XYZ file of C-alpha atoms in Angstrom:
356
model
C 160.736 72.841 63.281
C 163.524 71.553 61.017
C 166.797 70.451 62.635
C 170.090 69.296 61.103
C 172.698 67.531 63.258
C 176.341 67.403 62.197
C 178.176 64.641 64.071
C 180.423 61.685 63.286
C 181.015 58.145 64.528
C 183.927 55.855 63.711
C 186.181 53.179 65.149
C 188.443 55.996 66.378
C 185.864 58.603 67.393
C 183.486 56.091 68.941
C 179.693 56.212 68.900
C 179.037 58.576 71.799
C 178.484 61.763 69.792
C 175.857 60.106 67.612
C 174.260 58.342 70.581
C 173.623 61.507 72.565
C 172.477 63.391 69.466
C 169.995 60.620 68.659
C 168.609 60.942 72.188
C 167.961 64.640 71.641
C 166.698 63.993 68.099
C 164.099 61.529 69.340
C 162.734 64.029 71.862
C 162.574 66.715 69.175
C 160.926 64.320 66.738
C 158.252 63.354 69.250
C 157.481 67.074 69.467
C 156.939 67.150 65.697
C 160.377 68.262 64.487
C 161.955 67.029 61.264
C 165.461 65.973 62.365
C 168.235 64.959 59.955
C 171.887 63.964 60.254
C 175.020 64.806 58.249
C 177.909 62.408 58.930
C 181.170 61.437 57.307
C 181.477 57.924 55.891
C 184.306 56.934 58.214
C 185.115 53.287 59.064
C 182.477 52.392 61.643
C 180.064 55.179 60.685
C 176.453 54.806 61.809
C 174.619 56.183 58.774
C 172.813 52.908 58.150
C 171.694 52.665 61.757
C 170.372 56.233 61.587
C 168.481 55.413 58.400
C 166.991 52.350 60.110
C 165.612 54.722 62.728
C 163.945 56.681 59.883
C 166.280 59.675 59.995
C 167.122 61.300 56.671
C 170.907 61.336 56.373
C 173.447 63.261 54.301
C 176.689 61.303 53.756
C 179.895 63.328 53.725
C 183.352 62.214 52.471
C 185.546 59.900 54.524
C 188.632 62.037 53.859
C 189.385 65.604 52.838
C 192.357 66.724 50.739
C 193.692 69.023 53.452
C 193.269 66.507 56.264
C 196.512 65.617 58.003
C 197.682 62.045 58.403
C 197.451 60.565 61.877
C 194.770 63.005 63.030
C 193.255 62.339 66.466
C 189.629 62.747 67.498
C 190.448 66.267 68.724
C 192.326 67.351 65.585
C 190.787 70.157 63.533
C 188.981 69.126 60.376
C 189.536 71.097 57.154
C 186.494 73.198 57.923
C 186.036 74.733 54.473
C 186.057 71.325 52.782
C 183.504 70.087 55.298
C 181.307 73.136 54.650
C 181.599 72.637 50.880
C 180.651 68.970 51.186
C 177.677 69.846 53.353
C 176.599 72.605 50.955
C 176.610 70.099 48.124
C 174.267 67.822 50.052
C 171.950 70.673 51.049
C 171.818 72.545 47.739
C 168.095 71.888 47.292
C 167.115 72.145 50.949
C 165.317 75.021 52.629
C 167.011 76.679 55.572
C 166.848 74.727 58.836
C 165.613 76.240 62.081
C 168.543 74.734 64.002
C 171.923 73.303 63.058
C 173.437 71.302 65.930
C 177.138 70.464 65.697
C 178.701 67.863 67.993
C 182.287 67.525 66.798
C 185.682 68.126 68.427
C 187.246 68.931 65.033
C 184.978 71.878 64.206
C 185.046 75.366 65.714
C 183.901 78.952 65.175
C 185.280 79.098 61.631
C 182.994 76.260 60.556
C 180.086 77.620 62.580
C 180.299 81.065 60.977
C 180.453 79.505 57.506
C 177.457 77.271 58.346
C 175.171 80.220 59.140
C 173.438 80.130 55.713
C 172.234 76.578 56.442
C 170.188 77.443 59.550
C 168.590 80.311 61.435
C 170.310 79.308 64.661
C 173.286 77.172 65.673
C 173.990 75.040 68.720
C 177.277 73.366 69.688
C 177.636 70.332 71.943
C 181.106 70.284 73.482
C 183.095 68.579 76.233
C 186.495 70.198 75.917
C 186.254 73.990 76.335
C 189.396 74.337 74.235
C 188.357 76.265 71.087
C 186.195 79.227 70.032
C 182.509 78.825 69.154
C 180.187 81.126 67.216
C 176.799 79.710 68.177
C 173.556 80.776 69.792
C 173.451 77.889 72.296
C 176.212 75.763 73.819
C 175.714 72.538 75.767
C 178.379 70.848 77.859
C 176.802 68.116 79.961
C 179.945 67.182 81.842
C 180.633 67.696 85.513
C 183.720 69.728 84.619
C 181.484 72.366 83.021
C 179.742 73.007 86.347
C 182.698 72.360 88.656
C 185.181 74.664 86.926
C 184.845 78.438 86.998
C 183.391 79.747 83.692
C 185.241 77.273 81.442
C 183.782 78.801 78.254
C 184.197 82.493 79.101
C 187.025 82.959 76.603
C 185.473 80.794 73.882
C 181.960 82.148 73.326
C 180.164 85.439 72.770
C 178.411 86.886 75.820
C 175.076 86.488 74.022
C 175.479 82.710 73.711
C 173.079 80.804 75.981
C 174.847 78.043 77.888
C 173.583 74.807 79.426
C 176.339 73.404 81.624
C 176.539 70.290 83.773
C 174.858 66.881 84.172
C 171.432 68.448 84.772
C 171.374 68.822 80.985
C 172.824 65.397 80.136
C 171.176 63.945 77.030
C 169.645 60.729 78.331
C 166.886 58.441 77.125
C 163.521 58.549 78.896
C 164.020 55.255 80.739
C 166.693 56.899 82.877
C 164.015 58.866 84.700
C 163.923 55.874 86.996
C 164.202 54.449 90.475
C 167.678 53.533 91.753
C 168.916 49.965 91.694
C 169.132 48.234 95.095
C 172.568 48.135 96.711
C 173.055 44.543 97.827
C 175.310 43.419 100.706
C 177.700 41.834 98.205
C 178.331 42.345 94.489
C 176.947 39.397 92.575
C 176.729 40.712 89.000
C 179.104 43.004 87.110
C 178.573 44.850 83.818
C 181.636 45.735 81.710
C 181.476 48.173 78.794
C 183.913 50.673 77.306
C 181.845 52.340 74.613
C 180.336 51.405 71.294
C 183.610 50.280 69.720
C 186.010 49.611 72.651
C 188.911 51.008 70.605
C 191.189 50.771 73.654
C 190.653 47.011 74.012
C 189.800 47.493 77.665
C 187.037 44.869 77.762
C 189.618 42.130 77.151
C 191.955 43.676 79.730
C 189.114 43.642 82.258
C 188.477 39.961 81.552
C 192.066 39.235 82.573
C 191.566 41.137 85.833
C 188.350 39.265 86.691
C 189.558 35.718 86.064
C 189.950 34.939 89.747
C 186.339 35.780 90.705
C 184.713 32.428 89.998
C 181.456 33.335 91.745
C 180.797 36.582 89.855
C 178.223 36.844 87.085
C 179.717 39.158 84.439
C 178.170 40.698 81.320
C 180.777 41.980 78.847
C 179.549 44.310 76.084
C 182.527 44.454 73.763
C 181.450 46.729 70.947
C 181.439 46.375 67.185
C 184.396 44.855 65.298
C 186.357 44.163 68.490
C 189.778 42.762 67.487
C 189.916 40.542 70.599
C 186.580 38.845 69.878
C 187.862 35.290 69.358
C 190.115 35.404 72.408
C 187.332 36.854 74.540
C 184.849 34.253 73.298
C 187.206 31.492 74.369
C 187.589 33.009 77.826
C 183.814 33.337 78.215
C 183.359 29.687 77.232
C 185.659 28.770 80.118
C 183.627 30.788 82.656
C 179.986 29.624 83.075
C 178.961 32.890 84.719
C 180.287 35.118 81.947
C 178.344 36.401 78.928
C 179.736 38.307 75.940
C 177.755 40.659 73.687
C 178.760 42.741 70.684
C 175.563 44.790 70.864
C 172.525 44.691 73.119
C 169.069 45.974 72.308
C 168.307 46.734 75.965
C 171.449 48.001 77.661
C 169.270 49.678 80.287
C 168.028 46.275 81.471
C 171.586 44.972 81.819
C 172.446 48.038 83.878
C 169.431 47.494 86.129
C 170.555 43.929 86.851
C 174.142 44.864 87.700
C 175.605 45.552 91.133
C 178.817 47.060 89.781
C 179.833 48.694 86.504
C 183.361 48.729 85.104
C 183.692 51.186 82.265
C 184.945 54.404 80.746
C 184.294 58.054 81.499
C 182.086 58.730 78.467
C 178.356 59.058 77.903
C 177.344 56.118 80.093
C 178.641 58.096 83.095
C 175.282 59.843 83.410
C 173.251 56.700 82.746
C 175.091 54.977 85.586
C 174.519 58.016 87.774
C 170.775 58.018 87.095
C 170.527 54.386 88.185
C 172.834 54.831 91.183
C 175.019 52.072 89.722
C 178.369 51.952 91.580
C 181.230 52.265 89.121
C 184.919 51.572 88.705
C 185.882 54.138 86.077
C 188.875 53.860 83.727
C 189.475 56.625 81.184
C 190.108 55.463 77.618
C 190.487 58.912 76.020
C 192.268 62.100 77.020
C 189.026 64.084 77.129
C 187.610 61.753 79.818
C 190.362 62.191 82.389
C 189.513 65.486 84.088
C 185.792 64.752 84.281
C 186.460 61.294 85.752
C 188.937 62.709 88.286
C 186.631 65.496 89.466
C 183.729 63.052 89.822
C 185.937 60.799 91.927
C 186.870 63.745 94.138
C 183.135 64.427 94.525
C 182.586 60.855 95.705
C 180.603 59.718 92.667
C 182.744 56.722 91.625
C 186.137 55.094 92.068
C 188.517 56.296 89.365
C 191.463 54.048 88.484
C 193.141 56.389 86.009
C 194.109 55.976 82.367
C 193.804 52.549 80.808
C 197.407 52.737 79.543
C 198.678 53.002 83.122
C 196.388 50.475 84.795
C 197.874 47.176 85.924
C 195.383 44.246 85.983
C 196.242 43.602 89.651
C 195.031 47.074 90.633
C 191.658 46.508 88.970
C 191.408 43.078 90.604
C 192.120 44.605 94.006
C 189.552 47.382 93.474
C 186.826 44.872 92.564
C 187.666 42.720 95.597
C 187.519 45.717 97.917
C 184.362 47.308 96.552
C 182.309 44.108 96.324
C 182.539 43.667 100.104
C 181.766 47.329 100.962
C 178.032 48.071 100.555
C 178.321 51.329 102.516
C 180.809 52.767 100.035
C 178.753 51.553 97.084
C 175.662 53.186 98.603
C 177.571 56.441 99.035
C 178.594 56.358 95.359
C 174.989 55.692 94.391
C 173.566 58.545 96.466
C 176.087 61.105 95.257
C 175.769 60.118 91.610
C 171.964 60.253 91.613
C 172.088 63.756 93.017
C 173.672 64.922 89.750
C 171.048 63.848 87.212
C 167.319 63.294 86.898
C 167.200 62.059 83.298
C 165.357 65.127 81.965
C 168.267 66.893 80.302
C 167.161 66.148 76.732
C 163.695 67.471 77.533
C 165.176 70.707 78.889
C 167.325 71.241 75.788
C 164.472 70.403 73.400
C 162.223 72.920 75.148
C 164.911 75.598 74.951
C 165.425 75.037 71.210
C 161.691 75.121 70.529
C 161.256 78.322 72.533
C 164.059 80.054 70.639
C 162.701 78.886 67.274
C 159.330 80.472 68.081
C 160.924 83.902 68.671
């Protein structure tokens, strides 16, 4: 089976789209599939990292002529220019069995135009805010299962859907035992995505300054503009450690008693481990999912990072570290959502459809 994935990473977009696609790609590749990536060369792109993992990559332009200035991560891309750029890269390639698109800026117009590239198309989405013309749609978020038919108006009735955290694209190690819930929080893990574009790691440092007895691991992301300031703060706190990248994030999560982070892809990793979480949204598309999960008793949601005062985060840490019963309740409810086998389920579905 031959699979092409169209997704982007950048300082603005973050690394989450690529990360979850790589998880699925690795499962497909272990099954014998030839998986490739097409990505724009945006500041902070991950093409080199993909190549280091032995994926064939097709670089696409950083900018398009029709692209508007000040575009956000949810702004539409000039779909025809993107199709033309992709066609130029694939001119000598045979048709793929699957084209998987994971991009907020692309919709049914792009998907219809991409049909010549692959026998079947799949979209990975989180927003349910635009039409799709695909054979399979995946939305791994809690909103997709909690809301009533969120994609009914956006997809054809023949489109097969996989909705909710049961299908979350997670690495194999997250098919695991839960972490123990200790009487008191001793170690905290702080991470707000691959790039921390919101600068929330530094803001969290300010909120944690008064907890002299806490061990804290800060994973700050690539090219963090607060790096020097954060390094100085860590030097002044013997129990603090600062990382730009870690090769074994899973191990850091296993050692933690409390996670402070965003409402992105690590939501399901934390859930699989039963890792109690203080969640702060750093993007508009995280807010509803984070709020609904809080209402379901999965984590404590503190709202948008723009609105969060450091004192409120400090108070939440102080309260939660002394409440093992509440942390255990968060752990139990979060683990009920995921079993870590979502990528396997999606890979099996794609293989079954390709055989028909």
